[in-house]
PDB file of N, CA and C in Angstrom:
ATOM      1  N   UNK A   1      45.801 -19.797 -19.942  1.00  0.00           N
ATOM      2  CA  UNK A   1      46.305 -19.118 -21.103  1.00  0.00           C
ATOM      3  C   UNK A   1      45.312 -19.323 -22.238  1.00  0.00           C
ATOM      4  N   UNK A   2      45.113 -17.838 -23.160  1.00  0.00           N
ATOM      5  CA  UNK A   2      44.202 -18.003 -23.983  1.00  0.00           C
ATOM      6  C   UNK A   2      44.102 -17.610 -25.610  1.00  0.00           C
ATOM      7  N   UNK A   3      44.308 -18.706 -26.396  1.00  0.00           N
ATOM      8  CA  UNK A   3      44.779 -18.442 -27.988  1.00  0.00           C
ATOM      9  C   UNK A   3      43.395 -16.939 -28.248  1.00  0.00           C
ATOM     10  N   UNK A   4      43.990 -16.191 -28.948  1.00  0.00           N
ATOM     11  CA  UNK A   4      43.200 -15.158 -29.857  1.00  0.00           C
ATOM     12  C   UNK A   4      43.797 -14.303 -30.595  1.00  0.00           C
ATOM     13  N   UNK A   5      43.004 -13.362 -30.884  1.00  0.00           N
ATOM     14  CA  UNK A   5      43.631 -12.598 -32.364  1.00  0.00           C
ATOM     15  C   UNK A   5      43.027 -10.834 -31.613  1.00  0.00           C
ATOM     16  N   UNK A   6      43.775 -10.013 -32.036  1.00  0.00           N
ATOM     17  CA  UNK A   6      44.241  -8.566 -31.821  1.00  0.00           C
ATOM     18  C   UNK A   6      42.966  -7.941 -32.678  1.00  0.00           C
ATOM     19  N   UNK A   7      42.116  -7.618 -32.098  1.00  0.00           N
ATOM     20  CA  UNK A   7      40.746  -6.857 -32.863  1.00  0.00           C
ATOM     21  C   UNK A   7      41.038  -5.482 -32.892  1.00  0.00           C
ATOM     22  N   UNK A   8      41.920  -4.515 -32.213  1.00  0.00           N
ATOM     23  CA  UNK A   8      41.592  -3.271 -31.837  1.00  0.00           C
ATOM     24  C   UNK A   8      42.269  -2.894 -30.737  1.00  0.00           C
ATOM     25  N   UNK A   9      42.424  -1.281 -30.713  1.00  0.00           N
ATOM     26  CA  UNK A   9      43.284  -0.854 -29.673  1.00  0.00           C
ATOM     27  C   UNK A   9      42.195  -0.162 -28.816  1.00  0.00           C
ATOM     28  N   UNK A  10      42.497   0.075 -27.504  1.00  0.00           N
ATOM     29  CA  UNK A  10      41.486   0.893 -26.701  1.00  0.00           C
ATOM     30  C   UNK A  10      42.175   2.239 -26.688  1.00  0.00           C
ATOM     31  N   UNK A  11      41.543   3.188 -26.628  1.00  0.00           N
ATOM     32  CA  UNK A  11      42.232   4.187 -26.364  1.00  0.00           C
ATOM     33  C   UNK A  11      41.867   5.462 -25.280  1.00  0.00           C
ATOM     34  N   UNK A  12      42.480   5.068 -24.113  1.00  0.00           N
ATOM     35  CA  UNK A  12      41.984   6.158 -22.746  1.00  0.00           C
ATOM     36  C   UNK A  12      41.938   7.179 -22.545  1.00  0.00           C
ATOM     37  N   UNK A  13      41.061   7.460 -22.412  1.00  0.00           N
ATOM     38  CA  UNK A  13      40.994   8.930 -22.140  1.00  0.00           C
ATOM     39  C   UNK A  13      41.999   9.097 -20.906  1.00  0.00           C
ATOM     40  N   UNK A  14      41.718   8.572 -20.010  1.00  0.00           N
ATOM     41  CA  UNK A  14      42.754   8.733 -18.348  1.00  0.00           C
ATOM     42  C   UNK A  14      42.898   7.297 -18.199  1.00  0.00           C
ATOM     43  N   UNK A  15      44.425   6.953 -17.580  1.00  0.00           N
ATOM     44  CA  UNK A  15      44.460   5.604 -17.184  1.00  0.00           C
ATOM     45  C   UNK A  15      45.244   6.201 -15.854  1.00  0.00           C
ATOM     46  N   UNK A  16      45.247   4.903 -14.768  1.00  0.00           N
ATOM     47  CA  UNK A  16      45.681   4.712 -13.770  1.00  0.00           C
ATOM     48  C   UNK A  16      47.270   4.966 -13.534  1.00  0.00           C
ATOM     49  N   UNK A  17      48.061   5.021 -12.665  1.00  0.00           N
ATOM     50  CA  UNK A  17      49.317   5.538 -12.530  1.00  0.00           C
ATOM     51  C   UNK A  17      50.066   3.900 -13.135  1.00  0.00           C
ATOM     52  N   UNK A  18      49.498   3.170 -12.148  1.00  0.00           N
ATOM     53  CA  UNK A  18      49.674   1.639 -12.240  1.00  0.00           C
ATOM     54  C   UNK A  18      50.006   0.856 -13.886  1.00  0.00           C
ATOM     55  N   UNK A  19      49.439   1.545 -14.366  1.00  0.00           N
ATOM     56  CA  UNK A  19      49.288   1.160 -15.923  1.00  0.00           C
ATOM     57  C   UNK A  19      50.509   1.756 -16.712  1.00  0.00           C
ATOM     58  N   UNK A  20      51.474   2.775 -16.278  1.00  0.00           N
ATOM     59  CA  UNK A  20      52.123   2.968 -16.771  1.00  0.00           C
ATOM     60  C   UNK A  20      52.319   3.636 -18.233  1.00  0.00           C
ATOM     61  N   UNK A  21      51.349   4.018 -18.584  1.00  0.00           N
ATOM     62  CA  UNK A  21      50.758   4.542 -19.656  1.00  0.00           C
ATOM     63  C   UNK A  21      51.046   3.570 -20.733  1.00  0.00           C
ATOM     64  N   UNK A  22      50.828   2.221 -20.182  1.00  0.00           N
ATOM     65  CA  UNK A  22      51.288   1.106 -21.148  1.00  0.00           C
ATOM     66  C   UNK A  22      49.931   0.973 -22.130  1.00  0.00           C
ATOM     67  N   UNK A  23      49.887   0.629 -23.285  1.00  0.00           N
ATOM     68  CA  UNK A  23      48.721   0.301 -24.322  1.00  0.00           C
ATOM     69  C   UNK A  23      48.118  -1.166 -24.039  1.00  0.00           C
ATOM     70  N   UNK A  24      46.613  -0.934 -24.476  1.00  0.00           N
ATOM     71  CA  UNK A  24      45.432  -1.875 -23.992  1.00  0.00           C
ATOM     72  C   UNK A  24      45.151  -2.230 -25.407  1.00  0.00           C
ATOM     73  N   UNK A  25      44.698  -3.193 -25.198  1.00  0.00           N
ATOM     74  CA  UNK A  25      44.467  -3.862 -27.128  1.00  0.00           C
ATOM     75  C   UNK A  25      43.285  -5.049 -26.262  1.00  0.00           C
ATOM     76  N   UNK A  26      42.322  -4.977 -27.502  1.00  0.00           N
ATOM     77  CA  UNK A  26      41.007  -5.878 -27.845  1.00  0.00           C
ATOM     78  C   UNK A  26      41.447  -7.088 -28.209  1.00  0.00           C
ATOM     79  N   UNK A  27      41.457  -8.075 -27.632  1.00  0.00           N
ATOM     80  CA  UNK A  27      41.726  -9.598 -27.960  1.00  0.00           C
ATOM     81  C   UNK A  27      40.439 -10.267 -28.374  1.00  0.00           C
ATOM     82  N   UNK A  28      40.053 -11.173 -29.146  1.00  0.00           N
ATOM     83  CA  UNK A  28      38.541 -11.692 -29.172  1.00  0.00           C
ATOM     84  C   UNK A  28      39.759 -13.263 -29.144  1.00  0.00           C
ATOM     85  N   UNK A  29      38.571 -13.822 -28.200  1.00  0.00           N
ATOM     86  CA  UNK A  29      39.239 -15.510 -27.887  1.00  0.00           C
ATOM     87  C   UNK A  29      38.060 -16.279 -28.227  1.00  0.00           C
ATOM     88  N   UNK A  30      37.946 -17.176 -28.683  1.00  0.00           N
ATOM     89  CA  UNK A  30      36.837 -18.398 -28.805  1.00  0.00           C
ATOM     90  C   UNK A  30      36.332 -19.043 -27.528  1.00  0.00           C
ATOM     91  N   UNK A  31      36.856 -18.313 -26.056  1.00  0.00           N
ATOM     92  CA  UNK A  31      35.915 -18.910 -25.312  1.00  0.00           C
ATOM     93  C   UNK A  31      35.358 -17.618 -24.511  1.00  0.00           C
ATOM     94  N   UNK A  32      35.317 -16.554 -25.501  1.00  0.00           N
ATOM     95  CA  UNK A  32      34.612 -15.131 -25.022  1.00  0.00           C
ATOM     96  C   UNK A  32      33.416 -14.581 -25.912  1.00  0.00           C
ATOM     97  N   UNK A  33      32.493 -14.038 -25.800  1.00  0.00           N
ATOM     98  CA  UNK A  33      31.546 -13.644 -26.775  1.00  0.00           C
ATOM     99  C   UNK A  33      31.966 -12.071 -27.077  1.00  0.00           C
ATOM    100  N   UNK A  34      32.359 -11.345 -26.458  1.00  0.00           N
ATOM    101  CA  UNK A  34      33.103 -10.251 -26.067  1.00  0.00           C
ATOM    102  C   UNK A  34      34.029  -9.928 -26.316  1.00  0.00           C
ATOM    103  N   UNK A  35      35.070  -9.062 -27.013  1.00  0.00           N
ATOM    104  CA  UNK A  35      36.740  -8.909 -27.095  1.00  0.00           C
ATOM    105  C   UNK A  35      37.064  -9.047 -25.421  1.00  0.00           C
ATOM    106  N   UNK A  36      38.065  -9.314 -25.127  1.00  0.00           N
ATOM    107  CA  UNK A  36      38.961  -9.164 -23.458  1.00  0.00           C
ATOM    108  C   UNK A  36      39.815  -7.659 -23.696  1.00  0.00           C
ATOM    109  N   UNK A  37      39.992  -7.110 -23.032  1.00  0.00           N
ATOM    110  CA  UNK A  37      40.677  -5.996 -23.069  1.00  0.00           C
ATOM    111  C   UNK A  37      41.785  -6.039 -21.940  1.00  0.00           C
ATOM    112  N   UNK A  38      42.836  -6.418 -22.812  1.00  0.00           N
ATOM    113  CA  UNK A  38      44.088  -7.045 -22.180  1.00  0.00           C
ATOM    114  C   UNK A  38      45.661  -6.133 -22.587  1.00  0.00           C
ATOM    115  N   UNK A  39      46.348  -5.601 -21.317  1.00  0.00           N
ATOM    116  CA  UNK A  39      47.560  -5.079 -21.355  1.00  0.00           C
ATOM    117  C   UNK A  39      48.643  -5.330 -22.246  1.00  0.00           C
ATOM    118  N   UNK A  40      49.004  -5.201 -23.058  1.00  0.00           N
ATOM    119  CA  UNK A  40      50.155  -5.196 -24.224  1.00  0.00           C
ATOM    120  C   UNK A  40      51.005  -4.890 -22.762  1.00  0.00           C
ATOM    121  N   UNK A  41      51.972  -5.935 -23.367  1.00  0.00           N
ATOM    122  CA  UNK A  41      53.530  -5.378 -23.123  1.00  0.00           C
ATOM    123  C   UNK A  41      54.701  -5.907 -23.807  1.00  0.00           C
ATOM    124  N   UNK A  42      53.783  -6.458 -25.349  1.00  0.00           N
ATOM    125  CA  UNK A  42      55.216  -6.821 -25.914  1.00  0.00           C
ATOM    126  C   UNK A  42      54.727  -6.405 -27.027  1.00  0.00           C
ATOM    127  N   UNK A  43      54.024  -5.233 -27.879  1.00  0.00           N
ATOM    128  CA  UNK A  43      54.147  -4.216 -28.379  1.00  0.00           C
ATOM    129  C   UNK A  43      53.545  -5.099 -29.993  1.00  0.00           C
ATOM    130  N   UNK A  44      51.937  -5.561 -29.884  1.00  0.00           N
ATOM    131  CA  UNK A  44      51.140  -6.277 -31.468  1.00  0.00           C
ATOM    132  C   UNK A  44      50.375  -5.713 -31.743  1.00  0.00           C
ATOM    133  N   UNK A  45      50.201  -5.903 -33.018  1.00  0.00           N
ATOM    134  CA  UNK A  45      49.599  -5.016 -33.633  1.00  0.00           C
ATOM    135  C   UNK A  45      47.503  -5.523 -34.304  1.00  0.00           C
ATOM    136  N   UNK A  46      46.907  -5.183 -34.470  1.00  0.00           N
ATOM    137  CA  UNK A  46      45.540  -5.935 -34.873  1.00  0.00           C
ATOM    138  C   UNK A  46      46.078  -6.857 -36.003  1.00  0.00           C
ATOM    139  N   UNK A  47      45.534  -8.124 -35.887  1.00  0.00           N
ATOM    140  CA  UNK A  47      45.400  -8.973 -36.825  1.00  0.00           C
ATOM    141  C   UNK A  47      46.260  -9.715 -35.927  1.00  0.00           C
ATOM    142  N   UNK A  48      47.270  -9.379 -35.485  1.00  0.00           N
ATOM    143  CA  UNK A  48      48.326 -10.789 -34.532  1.00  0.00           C
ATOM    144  C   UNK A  48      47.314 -11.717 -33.725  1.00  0.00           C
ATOM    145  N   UNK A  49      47.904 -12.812 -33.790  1.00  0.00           N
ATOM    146  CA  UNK A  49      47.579 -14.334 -33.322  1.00  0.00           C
ATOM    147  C   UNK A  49      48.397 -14.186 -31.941  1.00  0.00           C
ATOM    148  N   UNK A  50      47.654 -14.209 -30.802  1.00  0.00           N
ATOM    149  CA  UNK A  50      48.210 -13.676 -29.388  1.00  0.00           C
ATOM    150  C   UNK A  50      48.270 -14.993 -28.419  1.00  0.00           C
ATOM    151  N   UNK A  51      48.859 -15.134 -27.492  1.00  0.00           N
ATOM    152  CA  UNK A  51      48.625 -15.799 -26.289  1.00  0.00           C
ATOM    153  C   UNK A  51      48.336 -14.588 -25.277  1.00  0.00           C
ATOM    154  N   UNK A  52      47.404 -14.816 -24.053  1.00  0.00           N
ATOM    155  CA  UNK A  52      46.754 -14.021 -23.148  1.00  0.00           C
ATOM    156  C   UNK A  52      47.015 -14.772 -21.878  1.00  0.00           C
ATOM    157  N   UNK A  53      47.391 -14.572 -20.911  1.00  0.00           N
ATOM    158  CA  UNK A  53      47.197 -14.786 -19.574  1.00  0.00           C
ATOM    159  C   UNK A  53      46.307 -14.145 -18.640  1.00  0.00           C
ATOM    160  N   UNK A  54      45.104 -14.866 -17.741  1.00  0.00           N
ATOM    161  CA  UNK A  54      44.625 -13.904 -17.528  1.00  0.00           C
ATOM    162  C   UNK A  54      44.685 -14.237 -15.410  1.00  0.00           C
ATOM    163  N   UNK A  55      43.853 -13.267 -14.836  1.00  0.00           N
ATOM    164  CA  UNK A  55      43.618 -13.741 -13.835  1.00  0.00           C
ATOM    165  C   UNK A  55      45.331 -13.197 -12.764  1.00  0.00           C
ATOM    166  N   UNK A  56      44.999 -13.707 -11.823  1.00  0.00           N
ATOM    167  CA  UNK A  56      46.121 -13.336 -11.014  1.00  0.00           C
ATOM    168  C   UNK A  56      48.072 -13.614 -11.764  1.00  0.00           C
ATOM    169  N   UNK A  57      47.959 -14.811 -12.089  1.00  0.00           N
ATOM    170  CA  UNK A  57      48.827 -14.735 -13.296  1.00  0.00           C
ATOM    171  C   UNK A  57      49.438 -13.457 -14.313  1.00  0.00           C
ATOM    172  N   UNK A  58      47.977 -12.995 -14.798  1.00  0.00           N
ATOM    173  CA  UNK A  58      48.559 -11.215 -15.150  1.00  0.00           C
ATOM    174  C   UNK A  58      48.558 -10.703 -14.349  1.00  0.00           C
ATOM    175  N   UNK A  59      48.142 -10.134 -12.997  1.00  0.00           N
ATOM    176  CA  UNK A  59      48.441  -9.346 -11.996  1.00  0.00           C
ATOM    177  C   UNK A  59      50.058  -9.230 -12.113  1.00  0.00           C
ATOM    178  N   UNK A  60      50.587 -10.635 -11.575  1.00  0.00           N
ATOM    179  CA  UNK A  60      51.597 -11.010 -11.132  1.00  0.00           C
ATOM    180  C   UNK A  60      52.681 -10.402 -12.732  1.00  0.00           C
ATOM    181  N   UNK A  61      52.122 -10.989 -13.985  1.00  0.00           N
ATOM    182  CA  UNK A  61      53.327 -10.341 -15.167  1.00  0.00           C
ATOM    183  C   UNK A  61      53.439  -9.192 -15.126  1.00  0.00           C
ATOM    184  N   UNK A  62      52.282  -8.066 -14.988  1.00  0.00           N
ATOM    185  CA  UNK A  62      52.290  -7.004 -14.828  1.00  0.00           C
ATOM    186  C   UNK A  62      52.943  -6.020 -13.905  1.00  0.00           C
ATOM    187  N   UNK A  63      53.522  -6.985 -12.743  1.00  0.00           N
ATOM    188  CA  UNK A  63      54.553  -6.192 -11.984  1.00  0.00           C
ATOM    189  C   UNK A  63      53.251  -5.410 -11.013  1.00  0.00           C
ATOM    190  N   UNK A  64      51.896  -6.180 -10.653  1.00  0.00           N
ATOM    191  CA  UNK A  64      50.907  -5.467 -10.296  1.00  0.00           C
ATOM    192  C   UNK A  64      50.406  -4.361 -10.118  1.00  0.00           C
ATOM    193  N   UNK A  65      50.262  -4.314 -11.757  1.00  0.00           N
ATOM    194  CA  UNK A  65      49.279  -3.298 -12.509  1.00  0.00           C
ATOM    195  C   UNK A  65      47.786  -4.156 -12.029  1.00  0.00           C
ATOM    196  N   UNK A  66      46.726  -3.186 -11.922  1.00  0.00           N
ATOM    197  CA  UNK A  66      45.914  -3.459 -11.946  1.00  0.00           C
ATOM    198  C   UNK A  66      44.488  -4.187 -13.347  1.00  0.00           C
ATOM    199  N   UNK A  67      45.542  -5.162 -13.371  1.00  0.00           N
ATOM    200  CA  UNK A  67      44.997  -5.736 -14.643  1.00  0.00           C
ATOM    201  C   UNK A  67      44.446  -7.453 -14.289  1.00  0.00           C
ATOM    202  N   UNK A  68      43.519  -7.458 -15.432  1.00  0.00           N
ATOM    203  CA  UNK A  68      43.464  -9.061 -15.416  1.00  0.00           C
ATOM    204  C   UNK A  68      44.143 -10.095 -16.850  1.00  0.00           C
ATOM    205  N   UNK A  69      44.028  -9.700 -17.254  1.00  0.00           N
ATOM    206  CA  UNK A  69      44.551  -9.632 -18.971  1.00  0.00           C
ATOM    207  C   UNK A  69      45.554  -9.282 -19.259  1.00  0.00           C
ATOM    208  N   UNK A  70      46.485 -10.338 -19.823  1.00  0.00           N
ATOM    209  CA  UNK A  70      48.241  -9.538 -20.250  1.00  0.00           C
ATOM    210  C   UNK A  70      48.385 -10.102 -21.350  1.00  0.00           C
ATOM    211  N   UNK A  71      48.820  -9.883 -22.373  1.00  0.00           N
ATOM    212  CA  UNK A  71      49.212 -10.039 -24.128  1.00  0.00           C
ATOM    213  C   UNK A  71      50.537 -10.729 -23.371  1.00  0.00           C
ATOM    214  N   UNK A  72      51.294 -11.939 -23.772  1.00  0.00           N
ATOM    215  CA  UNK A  72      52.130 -12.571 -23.338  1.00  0.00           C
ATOM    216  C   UNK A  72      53.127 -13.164 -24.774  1.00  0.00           C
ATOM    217  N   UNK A  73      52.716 -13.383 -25.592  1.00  0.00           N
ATOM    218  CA  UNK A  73      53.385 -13.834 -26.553  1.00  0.00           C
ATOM    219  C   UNK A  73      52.584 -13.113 -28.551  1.00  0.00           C
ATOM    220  N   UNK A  74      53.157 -13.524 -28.948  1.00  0.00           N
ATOM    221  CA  UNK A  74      52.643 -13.581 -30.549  1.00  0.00           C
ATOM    222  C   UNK A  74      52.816 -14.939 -30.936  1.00  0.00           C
ATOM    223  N   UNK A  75      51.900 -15.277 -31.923  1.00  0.00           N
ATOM    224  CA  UNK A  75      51.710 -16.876 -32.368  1.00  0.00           C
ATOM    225  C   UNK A  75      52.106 -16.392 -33.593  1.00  0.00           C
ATOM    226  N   UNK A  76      52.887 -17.575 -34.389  1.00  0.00           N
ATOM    227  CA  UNK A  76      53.466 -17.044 -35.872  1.00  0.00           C
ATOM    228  C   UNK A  76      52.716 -18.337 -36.405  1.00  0.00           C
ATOM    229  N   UNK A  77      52.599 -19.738 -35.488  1.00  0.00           N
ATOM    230  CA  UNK A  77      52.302 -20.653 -35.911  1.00  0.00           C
ATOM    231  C   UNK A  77      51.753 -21.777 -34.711  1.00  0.00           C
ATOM    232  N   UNK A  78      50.361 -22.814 -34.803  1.00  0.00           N
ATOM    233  CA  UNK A  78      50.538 -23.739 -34.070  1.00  0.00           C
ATOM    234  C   UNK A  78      49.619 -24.528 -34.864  1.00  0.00           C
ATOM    235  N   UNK A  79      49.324 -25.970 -34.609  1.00  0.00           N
ATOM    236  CA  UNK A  79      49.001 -27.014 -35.100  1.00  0.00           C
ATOM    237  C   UNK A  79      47.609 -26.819 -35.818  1.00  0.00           C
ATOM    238  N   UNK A  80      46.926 -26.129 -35.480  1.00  0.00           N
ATOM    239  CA  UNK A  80      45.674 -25.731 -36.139  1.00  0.00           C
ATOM    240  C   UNK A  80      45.847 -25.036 -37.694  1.00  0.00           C
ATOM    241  N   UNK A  81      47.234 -24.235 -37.755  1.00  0.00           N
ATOM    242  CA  UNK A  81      47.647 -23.827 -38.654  1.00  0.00           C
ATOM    243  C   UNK A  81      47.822 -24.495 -39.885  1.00  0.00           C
ATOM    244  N   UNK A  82      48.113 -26.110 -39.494  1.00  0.00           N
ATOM    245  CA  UNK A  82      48.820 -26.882 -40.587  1.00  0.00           C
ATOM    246  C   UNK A  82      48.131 -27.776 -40.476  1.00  0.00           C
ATOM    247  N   UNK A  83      46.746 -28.069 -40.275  1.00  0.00           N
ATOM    248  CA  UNK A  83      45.570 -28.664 -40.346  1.00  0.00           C
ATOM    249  C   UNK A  83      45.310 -30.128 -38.871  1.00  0.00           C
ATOM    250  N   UNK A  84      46.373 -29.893 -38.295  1.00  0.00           N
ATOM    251  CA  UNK A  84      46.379 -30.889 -37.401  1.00  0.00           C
ATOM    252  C   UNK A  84      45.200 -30.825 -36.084  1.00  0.00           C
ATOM    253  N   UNK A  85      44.565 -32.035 -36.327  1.00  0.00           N
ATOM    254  CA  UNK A  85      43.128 -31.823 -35.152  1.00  0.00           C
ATOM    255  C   UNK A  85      43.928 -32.373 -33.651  1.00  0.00           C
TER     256      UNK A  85
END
């Protein structure tokens, strides 16, 4: 599981049946140089503080969609927030 923040939405020209015409959103994580381009399914918006699952794990949330990347939660708050190392 992977803390990051909501950079951007993708937007498809054609997606897969599998996908459900569900929305793809740009995650950037601190252990990626790259945004991840990871399946929404609980509906955030850019700027949200996300949890990500990735790997067979999202296969499996996804009800196997062909994904690696699943948006799993929103962060409102965790210890980094309130200065705790």
């Amino acid at each position: 599981m992977r803390l990051g923040e909501v950079v951007g939405r993708v937007w498809p020209q054609r997606q897969l049946d599998g996908l459900g015409g569900r929305t793809l959103m740009q995650v950037r994580t601190a252990a990626e140089t790259a945004p991840l381009v990871a399946l929404d399914l609980i509906g955030v918006g850019v700027g949200n503080r996300v949890l990500v699952v990735t790997g067979e794990p999202a296969y499996r949330i996804a009800d196997g969609a062909p994904v690696d990347a699943v948006i799993t939660a929103i962060v409102c708050h965790d210890d980094q927030d309130a200065g705790v190392a």
